[in-house]
PDB file of C-alpha atoms and ligand atoms in Angstrom:
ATOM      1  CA  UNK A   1      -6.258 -11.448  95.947  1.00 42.00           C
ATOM      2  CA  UNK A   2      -5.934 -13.136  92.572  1.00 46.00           C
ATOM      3  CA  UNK A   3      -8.857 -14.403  92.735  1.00 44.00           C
ATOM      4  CA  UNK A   4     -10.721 -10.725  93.418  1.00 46.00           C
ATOM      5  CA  UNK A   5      -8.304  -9.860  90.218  1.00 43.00           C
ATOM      6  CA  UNK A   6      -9.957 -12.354  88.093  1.00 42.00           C
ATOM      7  CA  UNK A   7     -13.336 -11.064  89.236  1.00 41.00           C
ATOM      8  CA  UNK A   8     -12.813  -7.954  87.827  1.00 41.00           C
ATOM      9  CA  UNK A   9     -10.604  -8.640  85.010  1.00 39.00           C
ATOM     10  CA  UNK A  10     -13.663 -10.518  83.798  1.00 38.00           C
ATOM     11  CA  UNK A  11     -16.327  -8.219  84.639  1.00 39.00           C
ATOM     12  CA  UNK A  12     -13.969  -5.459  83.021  1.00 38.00           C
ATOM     13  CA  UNK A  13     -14.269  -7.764  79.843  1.00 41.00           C
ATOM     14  CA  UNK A  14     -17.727  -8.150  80.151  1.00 44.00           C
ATOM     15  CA  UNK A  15     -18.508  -4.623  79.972  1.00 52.00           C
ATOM     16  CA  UNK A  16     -15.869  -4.102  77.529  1.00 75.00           C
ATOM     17  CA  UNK A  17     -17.643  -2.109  74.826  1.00 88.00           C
ATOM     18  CA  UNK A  18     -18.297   1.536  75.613  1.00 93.00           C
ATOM     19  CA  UNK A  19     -21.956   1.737  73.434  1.00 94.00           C
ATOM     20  CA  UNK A  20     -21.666   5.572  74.138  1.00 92.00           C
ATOM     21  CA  UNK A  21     -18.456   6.282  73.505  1.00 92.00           C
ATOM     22  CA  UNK A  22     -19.347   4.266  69.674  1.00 93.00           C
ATOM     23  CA  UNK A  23     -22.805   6.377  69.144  1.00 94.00           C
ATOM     24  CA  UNK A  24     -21.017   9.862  70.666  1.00 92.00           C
ATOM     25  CA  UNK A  25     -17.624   9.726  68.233  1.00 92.00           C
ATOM     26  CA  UNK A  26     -19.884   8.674  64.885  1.00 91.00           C
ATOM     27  CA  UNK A  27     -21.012  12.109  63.366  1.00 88.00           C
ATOM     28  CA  UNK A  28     -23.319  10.468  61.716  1.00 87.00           C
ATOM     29  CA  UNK A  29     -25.182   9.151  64.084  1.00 90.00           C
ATOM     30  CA  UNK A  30     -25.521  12.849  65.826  1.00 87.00           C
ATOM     31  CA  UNK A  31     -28.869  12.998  64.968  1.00 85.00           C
ATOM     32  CA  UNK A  32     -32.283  12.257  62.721  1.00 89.00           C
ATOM     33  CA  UNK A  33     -33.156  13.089  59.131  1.00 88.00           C
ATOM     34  CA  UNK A  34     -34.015  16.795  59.819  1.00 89.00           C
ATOM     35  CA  UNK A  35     -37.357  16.433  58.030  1.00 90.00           C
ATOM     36  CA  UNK A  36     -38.158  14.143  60.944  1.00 89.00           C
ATOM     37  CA  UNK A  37     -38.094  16.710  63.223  1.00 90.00           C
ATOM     38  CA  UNK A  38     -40.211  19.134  61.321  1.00 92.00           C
ATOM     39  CA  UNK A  39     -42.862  16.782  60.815  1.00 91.00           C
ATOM     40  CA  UNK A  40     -42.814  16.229  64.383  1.00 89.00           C
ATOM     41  CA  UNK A  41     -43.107  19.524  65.373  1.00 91.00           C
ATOM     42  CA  UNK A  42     -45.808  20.480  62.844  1.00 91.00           C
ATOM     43  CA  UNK A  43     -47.807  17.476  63.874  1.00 89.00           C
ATOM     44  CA  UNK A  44     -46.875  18.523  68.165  1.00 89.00           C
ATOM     45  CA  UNK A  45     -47.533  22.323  67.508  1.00 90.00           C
ATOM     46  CA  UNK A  46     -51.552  23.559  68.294  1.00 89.00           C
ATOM     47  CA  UNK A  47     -50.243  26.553  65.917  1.00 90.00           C
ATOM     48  CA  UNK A  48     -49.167  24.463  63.084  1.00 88.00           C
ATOM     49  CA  UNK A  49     -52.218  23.174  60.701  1.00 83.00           C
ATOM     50  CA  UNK A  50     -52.464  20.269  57.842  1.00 84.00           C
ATOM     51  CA  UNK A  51     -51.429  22.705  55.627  1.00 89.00           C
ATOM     52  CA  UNK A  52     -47.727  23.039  57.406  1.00 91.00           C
ATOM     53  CA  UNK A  53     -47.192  18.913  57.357  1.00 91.00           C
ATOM     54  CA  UNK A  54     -48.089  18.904  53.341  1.00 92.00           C
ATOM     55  CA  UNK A  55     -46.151  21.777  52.740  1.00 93.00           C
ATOM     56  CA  UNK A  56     -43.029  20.049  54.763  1.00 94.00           C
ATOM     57  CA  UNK A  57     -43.439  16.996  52.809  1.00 93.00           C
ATOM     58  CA  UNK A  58     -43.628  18.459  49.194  1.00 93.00           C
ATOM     59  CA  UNK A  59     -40.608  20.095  49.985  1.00 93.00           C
ATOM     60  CA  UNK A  60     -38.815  16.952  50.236  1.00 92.00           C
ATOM     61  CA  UNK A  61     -39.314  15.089  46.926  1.00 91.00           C
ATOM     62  CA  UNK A  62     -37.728  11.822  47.774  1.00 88.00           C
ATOM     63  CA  UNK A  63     -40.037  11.554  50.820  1.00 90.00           C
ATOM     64  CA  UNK A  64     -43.143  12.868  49.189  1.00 92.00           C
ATOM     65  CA  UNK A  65     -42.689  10.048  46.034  1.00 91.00           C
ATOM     66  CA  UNK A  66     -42.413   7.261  48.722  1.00 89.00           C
ATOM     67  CA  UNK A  67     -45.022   7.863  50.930  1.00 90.00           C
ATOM     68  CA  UNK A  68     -47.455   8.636  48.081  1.00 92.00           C
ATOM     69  CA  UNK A  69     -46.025   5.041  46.338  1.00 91.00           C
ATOM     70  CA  UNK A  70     -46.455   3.541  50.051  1.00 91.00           C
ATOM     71  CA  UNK A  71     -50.003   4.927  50.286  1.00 91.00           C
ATOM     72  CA  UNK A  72     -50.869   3.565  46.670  1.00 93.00           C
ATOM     73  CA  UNK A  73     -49.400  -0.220  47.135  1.00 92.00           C
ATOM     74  CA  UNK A  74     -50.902  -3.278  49.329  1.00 92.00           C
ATOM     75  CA  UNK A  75     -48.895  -1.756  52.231  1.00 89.00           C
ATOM     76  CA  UNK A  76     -52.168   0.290  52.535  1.00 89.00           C
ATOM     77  CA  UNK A  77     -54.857  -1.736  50.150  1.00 88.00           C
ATOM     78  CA  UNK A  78     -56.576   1.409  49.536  1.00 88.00           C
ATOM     79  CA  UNK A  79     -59.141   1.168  46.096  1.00 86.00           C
ATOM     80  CA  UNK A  80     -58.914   4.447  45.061  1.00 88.00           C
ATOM     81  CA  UNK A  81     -55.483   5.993  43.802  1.00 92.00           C
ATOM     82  CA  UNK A  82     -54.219   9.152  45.761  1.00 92.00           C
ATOM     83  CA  UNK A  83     -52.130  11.189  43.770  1.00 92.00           C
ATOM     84  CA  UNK A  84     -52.111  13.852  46.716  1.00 93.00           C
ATOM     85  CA  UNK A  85     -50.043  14.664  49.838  1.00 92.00           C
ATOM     86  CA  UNK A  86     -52.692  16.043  51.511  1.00 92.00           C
ATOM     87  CA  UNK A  87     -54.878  13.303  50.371  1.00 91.00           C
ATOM     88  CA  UNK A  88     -52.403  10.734  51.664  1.00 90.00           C
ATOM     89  CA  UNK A  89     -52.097  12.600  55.310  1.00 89.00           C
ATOM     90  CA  UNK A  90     -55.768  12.890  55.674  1.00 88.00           C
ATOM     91  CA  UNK A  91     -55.973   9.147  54.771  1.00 86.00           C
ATOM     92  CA  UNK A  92     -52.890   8.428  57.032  1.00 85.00           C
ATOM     93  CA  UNK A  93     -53.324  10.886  59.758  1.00 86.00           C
ATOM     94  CA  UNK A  94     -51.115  13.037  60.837  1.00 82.00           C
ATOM     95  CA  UNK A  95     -49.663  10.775  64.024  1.00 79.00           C
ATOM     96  CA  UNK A  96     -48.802   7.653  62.121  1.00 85.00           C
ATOM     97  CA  UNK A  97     -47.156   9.745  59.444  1.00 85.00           C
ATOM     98  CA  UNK A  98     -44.837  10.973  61.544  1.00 87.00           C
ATOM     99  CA  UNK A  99     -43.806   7.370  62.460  1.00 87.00           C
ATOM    100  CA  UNK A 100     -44.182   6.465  58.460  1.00 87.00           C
ATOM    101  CA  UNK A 101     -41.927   9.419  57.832  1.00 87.00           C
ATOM    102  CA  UNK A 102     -39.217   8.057  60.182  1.00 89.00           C
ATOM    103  CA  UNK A 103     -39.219   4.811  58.610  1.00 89.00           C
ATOM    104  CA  UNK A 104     -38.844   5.478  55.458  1.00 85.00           C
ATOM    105  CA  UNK A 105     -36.239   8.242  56.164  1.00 85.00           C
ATOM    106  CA  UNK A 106     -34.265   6.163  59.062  1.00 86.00           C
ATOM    107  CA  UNK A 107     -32.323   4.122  56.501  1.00 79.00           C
ATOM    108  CA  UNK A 108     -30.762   6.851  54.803  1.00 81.00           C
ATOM    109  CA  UNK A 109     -28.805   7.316  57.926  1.00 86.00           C
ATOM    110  CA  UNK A 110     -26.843   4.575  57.176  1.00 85.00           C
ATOM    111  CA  UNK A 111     -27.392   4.213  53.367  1.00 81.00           C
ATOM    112  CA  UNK A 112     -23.548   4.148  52.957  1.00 82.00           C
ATOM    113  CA  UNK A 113     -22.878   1.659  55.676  1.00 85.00           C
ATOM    114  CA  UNK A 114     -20.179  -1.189  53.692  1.00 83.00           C
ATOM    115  CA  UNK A 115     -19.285  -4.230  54.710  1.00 82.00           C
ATOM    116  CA  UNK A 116     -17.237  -7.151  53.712  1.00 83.00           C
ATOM    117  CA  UNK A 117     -18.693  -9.760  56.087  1.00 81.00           C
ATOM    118  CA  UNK A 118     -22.616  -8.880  55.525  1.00 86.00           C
ATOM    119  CA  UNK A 119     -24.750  -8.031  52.080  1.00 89.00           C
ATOM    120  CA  UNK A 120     -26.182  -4.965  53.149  1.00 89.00           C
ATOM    121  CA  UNK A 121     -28.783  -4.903  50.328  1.00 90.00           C
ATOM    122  CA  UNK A 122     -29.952  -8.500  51.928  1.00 93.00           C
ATOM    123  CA  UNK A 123     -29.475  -6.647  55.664  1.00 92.00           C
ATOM    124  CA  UNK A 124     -32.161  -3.608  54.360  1.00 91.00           C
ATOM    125  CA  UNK A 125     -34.079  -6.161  53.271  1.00 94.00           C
ATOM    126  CA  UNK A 126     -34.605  -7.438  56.291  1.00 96.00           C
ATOM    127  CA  UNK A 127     -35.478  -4.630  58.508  1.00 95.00           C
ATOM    128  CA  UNK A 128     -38.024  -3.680  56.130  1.00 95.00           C
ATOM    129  CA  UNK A 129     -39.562  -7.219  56.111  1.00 97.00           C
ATOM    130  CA  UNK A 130     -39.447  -7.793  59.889  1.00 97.00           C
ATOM    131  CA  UNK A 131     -41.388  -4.620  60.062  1.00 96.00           C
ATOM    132  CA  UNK A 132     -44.155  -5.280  57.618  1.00 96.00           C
ATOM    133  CA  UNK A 133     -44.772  -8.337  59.214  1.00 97.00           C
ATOM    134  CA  UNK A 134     -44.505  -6.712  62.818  1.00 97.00           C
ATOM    135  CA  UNK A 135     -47.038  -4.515  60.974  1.00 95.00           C
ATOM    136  CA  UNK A 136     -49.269  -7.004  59.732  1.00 95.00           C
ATOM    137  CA  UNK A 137     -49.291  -9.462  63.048  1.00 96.00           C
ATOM    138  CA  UNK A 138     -50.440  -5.849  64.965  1.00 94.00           C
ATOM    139  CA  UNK A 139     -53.055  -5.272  62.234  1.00 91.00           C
ATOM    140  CA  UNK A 140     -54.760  -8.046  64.009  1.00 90.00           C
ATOM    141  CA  UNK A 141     -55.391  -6.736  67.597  1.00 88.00           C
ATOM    142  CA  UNK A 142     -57.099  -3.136  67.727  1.00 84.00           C
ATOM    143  CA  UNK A 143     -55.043  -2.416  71.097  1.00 88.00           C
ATOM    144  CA  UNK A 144     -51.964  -2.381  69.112  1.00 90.00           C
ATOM    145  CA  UNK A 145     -50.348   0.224  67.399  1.00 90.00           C
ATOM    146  CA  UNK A 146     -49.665  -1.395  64.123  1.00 90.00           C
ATOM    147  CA  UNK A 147     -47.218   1.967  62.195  1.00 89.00           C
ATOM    148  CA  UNK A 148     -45.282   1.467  65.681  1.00 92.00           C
ATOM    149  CA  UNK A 149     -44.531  -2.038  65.200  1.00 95.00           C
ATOM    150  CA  UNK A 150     -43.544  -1.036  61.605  1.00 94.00           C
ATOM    151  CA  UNK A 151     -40.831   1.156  62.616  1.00 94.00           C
ATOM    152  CA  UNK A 152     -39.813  -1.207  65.466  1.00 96.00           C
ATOM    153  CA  UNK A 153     -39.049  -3.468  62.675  1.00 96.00           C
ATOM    154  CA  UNK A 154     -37.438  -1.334  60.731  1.00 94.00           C
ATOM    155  CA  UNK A 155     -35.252  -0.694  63.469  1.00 95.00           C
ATOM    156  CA  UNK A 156     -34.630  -3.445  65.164  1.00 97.00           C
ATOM    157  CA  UNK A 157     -30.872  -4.947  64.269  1.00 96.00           C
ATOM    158  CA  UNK A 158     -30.108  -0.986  63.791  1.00 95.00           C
ATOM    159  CA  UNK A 159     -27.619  -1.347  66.550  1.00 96.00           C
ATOM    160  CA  UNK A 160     -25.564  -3.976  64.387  1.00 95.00           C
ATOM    161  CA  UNK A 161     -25.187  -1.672  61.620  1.00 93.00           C
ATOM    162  CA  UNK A 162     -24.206   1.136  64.010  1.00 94.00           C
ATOM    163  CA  UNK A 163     -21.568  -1.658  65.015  1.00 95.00           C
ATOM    164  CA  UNK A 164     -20.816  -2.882  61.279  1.00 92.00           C
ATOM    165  CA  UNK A 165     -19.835   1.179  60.692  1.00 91.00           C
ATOM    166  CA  UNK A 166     -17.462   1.715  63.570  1.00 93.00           C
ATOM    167  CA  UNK A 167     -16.065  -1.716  64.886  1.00 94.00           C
ATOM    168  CA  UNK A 168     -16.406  -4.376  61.878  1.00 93.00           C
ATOM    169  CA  UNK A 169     -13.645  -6.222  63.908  1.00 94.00           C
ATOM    170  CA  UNK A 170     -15.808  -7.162  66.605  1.00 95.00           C
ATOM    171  CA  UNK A 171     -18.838  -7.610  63.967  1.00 95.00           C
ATOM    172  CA  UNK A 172     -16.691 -10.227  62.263  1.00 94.00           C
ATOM    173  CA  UNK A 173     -15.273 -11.810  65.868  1.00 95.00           C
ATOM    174  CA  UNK A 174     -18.700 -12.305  66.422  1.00 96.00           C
ATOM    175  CA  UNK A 175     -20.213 -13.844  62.954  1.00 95.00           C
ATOM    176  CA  UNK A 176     -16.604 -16.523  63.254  1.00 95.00           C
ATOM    177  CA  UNK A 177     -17.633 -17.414  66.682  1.00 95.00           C
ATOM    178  CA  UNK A 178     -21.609 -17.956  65.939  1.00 96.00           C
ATOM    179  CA  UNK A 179     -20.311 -19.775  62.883  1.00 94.00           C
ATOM    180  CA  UNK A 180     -17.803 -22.458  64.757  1.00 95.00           C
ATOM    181  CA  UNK A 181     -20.349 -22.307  67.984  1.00 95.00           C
ATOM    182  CA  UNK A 182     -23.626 -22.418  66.170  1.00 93.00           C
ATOM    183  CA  UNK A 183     -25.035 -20.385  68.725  1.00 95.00           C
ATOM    184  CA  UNK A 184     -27.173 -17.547  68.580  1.00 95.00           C
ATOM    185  CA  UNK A 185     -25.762 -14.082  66.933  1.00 96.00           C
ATOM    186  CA  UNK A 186     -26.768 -12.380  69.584  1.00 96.00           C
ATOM    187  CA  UNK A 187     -25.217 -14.416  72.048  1.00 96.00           C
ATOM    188  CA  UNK A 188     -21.562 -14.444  70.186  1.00 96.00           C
ATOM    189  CA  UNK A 189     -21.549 -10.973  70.328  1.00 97.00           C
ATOM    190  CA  UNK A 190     -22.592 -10.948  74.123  1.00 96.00           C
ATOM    191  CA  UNK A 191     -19.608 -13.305  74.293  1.00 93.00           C
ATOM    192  CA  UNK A 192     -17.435 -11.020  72.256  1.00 92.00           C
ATOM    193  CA  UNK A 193     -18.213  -7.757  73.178  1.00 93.00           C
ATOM    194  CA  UNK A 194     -19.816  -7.937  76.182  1.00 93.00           C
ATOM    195  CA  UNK A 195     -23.035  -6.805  75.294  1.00 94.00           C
ATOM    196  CA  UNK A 196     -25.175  -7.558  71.928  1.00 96.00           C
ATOM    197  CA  UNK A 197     -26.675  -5.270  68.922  1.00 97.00           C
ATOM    198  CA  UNK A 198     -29.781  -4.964  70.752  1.00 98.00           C
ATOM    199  CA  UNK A 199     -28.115  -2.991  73.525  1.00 97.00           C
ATOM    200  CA  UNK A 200     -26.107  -0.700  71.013  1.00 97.00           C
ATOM    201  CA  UNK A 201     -29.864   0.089  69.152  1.00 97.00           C
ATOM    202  CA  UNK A 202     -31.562   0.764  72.151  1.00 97.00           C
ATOM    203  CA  UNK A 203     -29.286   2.876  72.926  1.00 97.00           C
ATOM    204  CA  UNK A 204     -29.047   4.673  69.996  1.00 96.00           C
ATOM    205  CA  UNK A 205     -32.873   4.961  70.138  1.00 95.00           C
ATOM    206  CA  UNK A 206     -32.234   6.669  73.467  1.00 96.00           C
ATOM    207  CA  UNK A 207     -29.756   8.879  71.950  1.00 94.00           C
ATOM    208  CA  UNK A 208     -32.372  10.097  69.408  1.00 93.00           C
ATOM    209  CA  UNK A 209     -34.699  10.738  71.903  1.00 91.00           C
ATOM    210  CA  UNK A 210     -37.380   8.542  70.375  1.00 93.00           C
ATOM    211  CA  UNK A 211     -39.946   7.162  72.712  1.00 92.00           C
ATOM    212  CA  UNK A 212     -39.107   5.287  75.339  1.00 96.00           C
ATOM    213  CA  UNK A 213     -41.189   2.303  74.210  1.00 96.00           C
ATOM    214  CA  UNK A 214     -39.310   2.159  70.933  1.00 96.00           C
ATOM    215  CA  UNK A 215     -36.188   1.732  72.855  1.00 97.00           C
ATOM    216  CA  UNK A 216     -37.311  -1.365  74.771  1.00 98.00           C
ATOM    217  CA  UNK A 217     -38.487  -3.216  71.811  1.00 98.00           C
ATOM    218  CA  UNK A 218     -35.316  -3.030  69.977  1.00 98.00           C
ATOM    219  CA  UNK A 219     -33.388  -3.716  73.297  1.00 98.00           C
ATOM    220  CA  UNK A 220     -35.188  -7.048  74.367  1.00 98.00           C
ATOM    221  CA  UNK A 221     -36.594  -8.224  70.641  1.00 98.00           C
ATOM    222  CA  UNK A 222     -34.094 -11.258  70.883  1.00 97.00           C
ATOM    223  CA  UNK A 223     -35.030 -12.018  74.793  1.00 97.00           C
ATOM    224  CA  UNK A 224     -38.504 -10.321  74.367  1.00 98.00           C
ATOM    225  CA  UNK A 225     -40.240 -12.686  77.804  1.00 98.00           C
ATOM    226  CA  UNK A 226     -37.462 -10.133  79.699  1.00 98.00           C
ATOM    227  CA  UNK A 227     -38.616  -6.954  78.591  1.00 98.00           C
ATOM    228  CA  UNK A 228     -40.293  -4.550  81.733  1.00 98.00           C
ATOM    229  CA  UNK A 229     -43.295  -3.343  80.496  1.00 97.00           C
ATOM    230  CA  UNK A 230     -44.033  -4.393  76.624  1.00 97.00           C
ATOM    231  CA  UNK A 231     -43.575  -8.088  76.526  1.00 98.00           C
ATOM    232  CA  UNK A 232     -46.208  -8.346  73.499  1.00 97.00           C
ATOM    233  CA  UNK A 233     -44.850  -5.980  71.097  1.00 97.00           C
ATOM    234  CA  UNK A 234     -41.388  -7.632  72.082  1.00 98.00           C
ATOM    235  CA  UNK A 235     -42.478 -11.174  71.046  1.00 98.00           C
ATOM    236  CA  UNK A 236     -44.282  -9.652  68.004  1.00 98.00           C
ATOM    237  CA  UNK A 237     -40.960  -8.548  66.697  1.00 98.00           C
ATOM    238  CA  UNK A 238     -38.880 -11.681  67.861  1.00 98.00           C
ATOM    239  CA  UNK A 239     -41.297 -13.607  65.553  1.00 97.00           C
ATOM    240  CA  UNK A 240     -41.402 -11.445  62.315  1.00 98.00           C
ATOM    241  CA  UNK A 241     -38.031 -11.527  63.020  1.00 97.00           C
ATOM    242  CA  UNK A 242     -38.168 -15.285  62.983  1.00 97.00           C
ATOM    243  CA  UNK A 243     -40.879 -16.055  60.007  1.00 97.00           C
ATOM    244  CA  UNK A 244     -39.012 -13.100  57.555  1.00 97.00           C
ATOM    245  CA  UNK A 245     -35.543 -14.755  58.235  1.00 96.00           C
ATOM    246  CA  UNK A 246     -37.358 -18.257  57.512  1.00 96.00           C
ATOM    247  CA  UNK A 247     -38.919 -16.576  54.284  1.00 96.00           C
ATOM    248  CA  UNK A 248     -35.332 -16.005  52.897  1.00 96.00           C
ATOM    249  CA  UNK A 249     -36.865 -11.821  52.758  1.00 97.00           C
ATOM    250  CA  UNK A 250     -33.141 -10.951  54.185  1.00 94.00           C
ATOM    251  CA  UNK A 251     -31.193 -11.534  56.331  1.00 92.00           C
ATOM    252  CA  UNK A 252     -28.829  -9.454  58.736  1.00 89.00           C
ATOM    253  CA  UNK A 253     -25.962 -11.937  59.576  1.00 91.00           C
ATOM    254  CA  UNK A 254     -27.383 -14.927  60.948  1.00 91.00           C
ATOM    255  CA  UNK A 255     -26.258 -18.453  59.534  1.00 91.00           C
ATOM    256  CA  UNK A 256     -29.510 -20.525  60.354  1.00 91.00           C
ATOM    257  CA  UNK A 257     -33.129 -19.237  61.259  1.00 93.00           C
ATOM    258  CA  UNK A 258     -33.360 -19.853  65.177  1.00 91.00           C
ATOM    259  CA  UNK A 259     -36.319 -21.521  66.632  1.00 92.00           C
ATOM    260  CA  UNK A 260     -39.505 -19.226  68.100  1.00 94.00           C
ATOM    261  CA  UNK A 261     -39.749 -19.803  71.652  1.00 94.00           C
ATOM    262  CA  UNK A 262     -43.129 -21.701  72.722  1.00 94.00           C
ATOM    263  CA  UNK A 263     -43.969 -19.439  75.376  1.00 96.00           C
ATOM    264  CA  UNK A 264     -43.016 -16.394  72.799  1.00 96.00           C
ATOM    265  CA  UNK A 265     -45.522 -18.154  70.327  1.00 94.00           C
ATOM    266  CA  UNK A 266     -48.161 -18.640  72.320  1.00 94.00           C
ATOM    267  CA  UNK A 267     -48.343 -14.952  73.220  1.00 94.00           C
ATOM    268  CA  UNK A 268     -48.863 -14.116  69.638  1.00 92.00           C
ATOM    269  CA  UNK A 269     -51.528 -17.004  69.571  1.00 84.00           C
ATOM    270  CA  UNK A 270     -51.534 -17.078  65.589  1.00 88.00           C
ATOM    271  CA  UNK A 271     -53.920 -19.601  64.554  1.00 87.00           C
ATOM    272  CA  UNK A 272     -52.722 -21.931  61.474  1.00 87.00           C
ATOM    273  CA  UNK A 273     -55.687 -20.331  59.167  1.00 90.00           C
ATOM    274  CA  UNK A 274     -54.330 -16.775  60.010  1.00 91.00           C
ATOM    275  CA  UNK A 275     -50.310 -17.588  59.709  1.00 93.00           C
ATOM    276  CA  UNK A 276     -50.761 -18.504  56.176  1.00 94.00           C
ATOM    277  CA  UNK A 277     -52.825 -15.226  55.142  1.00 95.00           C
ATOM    278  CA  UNK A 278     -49.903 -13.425  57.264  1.00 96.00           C
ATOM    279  CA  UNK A 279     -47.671 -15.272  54.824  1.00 97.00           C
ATOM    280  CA  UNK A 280     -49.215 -14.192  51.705  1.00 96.00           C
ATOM    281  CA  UNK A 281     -49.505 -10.709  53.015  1.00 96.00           C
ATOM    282  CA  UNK A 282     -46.069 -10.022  53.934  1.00 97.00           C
ATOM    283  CA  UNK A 283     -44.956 -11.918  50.540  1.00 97.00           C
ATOM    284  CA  UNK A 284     -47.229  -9.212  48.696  1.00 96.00           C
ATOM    285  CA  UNK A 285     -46.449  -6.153  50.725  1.00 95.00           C
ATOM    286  CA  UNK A 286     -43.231  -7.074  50.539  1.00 96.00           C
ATOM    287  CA  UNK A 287     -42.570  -7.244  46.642  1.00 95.00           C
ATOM    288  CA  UNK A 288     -44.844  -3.969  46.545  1.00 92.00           C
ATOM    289  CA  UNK A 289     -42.697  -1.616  48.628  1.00 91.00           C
ATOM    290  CA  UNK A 290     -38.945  -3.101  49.083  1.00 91.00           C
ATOM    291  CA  UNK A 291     -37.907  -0.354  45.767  1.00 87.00           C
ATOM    292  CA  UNK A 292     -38.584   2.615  47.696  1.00 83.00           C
ATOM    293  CA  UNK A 293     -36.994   1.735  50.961  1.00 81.00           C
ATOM    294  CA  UNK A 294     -33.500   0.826  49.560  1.00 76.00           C
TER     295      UNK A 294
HETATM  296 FE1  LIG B   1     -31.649  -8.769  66.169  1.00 87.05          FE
HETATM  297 FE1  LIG B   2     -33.329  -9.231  62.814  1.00 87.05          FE
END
């Protein structure tokens, strides 16, 4: 009888943090940037033309000056300067710049997001790194959808800043434990909360009703051999993930850069010649663009 007691005593711990119940009671978190959703719907609706996306964009200043300083920086590499929205969609087209759109709206969500235990200028930092690397890795293979990766990495820890706003306490049990343990991040906070950051952003990715494939990369980028259907794209994020934290371009919490899996490596099959042009890419892109994300 004890026994059974301890079984589910544990288990109870286990699944200790209710990820819906955090998401559901933070306002905030509700839902996207509204000019997300117009975008979306312009680019979606056989009614709506070009003219409809520019004229959404121009209407939001802050969005139209970083896309058209996006467009105009290494991120893109284009010779010629475009001083145009509708230059910059036709150049872009209309279905990445919906994804562009989110990414460089999504961290406005949480632009007031504090915390004592984590520099959240060195945490931004990261997610924008990890996704123009993601970015740049996909530029590589035509089957890939390189603006997807991009906003993958852009929102990949998002789950421990959703966590950082509503339960710092079991952020900060977390960061003690991987500091004393040495063990992963992700792992102390599976051992403290019962589940791990990756979780609480998939779900929130669920919550926004973003596409299903978004959700799955952000859920298994730390265990990205487990993931159902997008194993690839999963181990493309675990290593920008990896190389950004080992180029000091960030960092969201972790004390030491963990290893890359071999089997997670080979999947990527980066050949020496091509790592160290990645290198010098993300470097550039990097320096070029990191102003008008944060
Ligand atoms: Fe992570
Ligand atoms: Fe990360």
């Amino acid at each position: 009888m004890s026994f059974i007691f301890l079984i589910l005593f544990r288990g109870n711990l286990l699944s200790g943090l209710n990820i819906l119940g955090v998401i559901n009671e933070d306002p905030k978190l509700s839902s996207l940037p509204e000019v997300y959703f117009q975008i979306k719907e312009a680019v979606n609706n056989p009614a709506s033309g070009f003219e409809d996306v520019e004229y959404i964009i121009k209407n939001d200043s802050a969005l139209s000056f970083r896309l058209l300083k996006i467009v105009n920086s290494s991120f893109y590499g284009f010779e010629e300067e475009i001083e145009a929205i509708s230059h910059a969609i036709s150049i872009i087209g209309t279905s990445d710049l919906v994804d562009l759109a989110l990414a460089t709206t999504i961290l406005s969500v949480f632009a007031d997001v504090d915390s004592e235990s984590i520099d959240m200028n060195s945490f931004w930092r990261h997610h924008v790194s990890c996704g123009i690397c993601a970015r740049a890795i996909g530029a590589w293979d035509q089957k890939l959808n390189s603006e997807k990766l991009f906003l993958s990495g852009i929102l990949h820890d998002v789950g421990r800043l959703v966590m950082l706003e509503n339960r710092p306490d079991l952020v900060n049990k977390a960061l003690d434990s991987h500091k004393e343990t040495g063990e992963f991040l992700f792992l102390s906070e599976k051992d403290s909360w019962g589940e791990d950051h990756a979780a609480v952003g998939a779900a929130l990715v669920e919550h926004w009703k973003l596409p299903a494939s978004l959700a799955e990369i952000v859920r298994y980028h730390h265990e990205p051999l487990n993931a159902p259907n997008l194993v690839y794209e999963c181990c493309i994020i675990n290593v920008a993930d990896t190389i950004t934290k080992a180029m000091e371009l960030g960092s969201s919490g972790d004390c030491f850069v963990p290893p890359i899996e071999p089997a997670v490596w080979d999947k990527i099959n980066l050949s020496p010649k091509n790592l160290d042009v990645l290198l010098d890419r993300v470097e550039t892109q990097f320096t070029d663009v990191i102003d008008f994300f944060i």
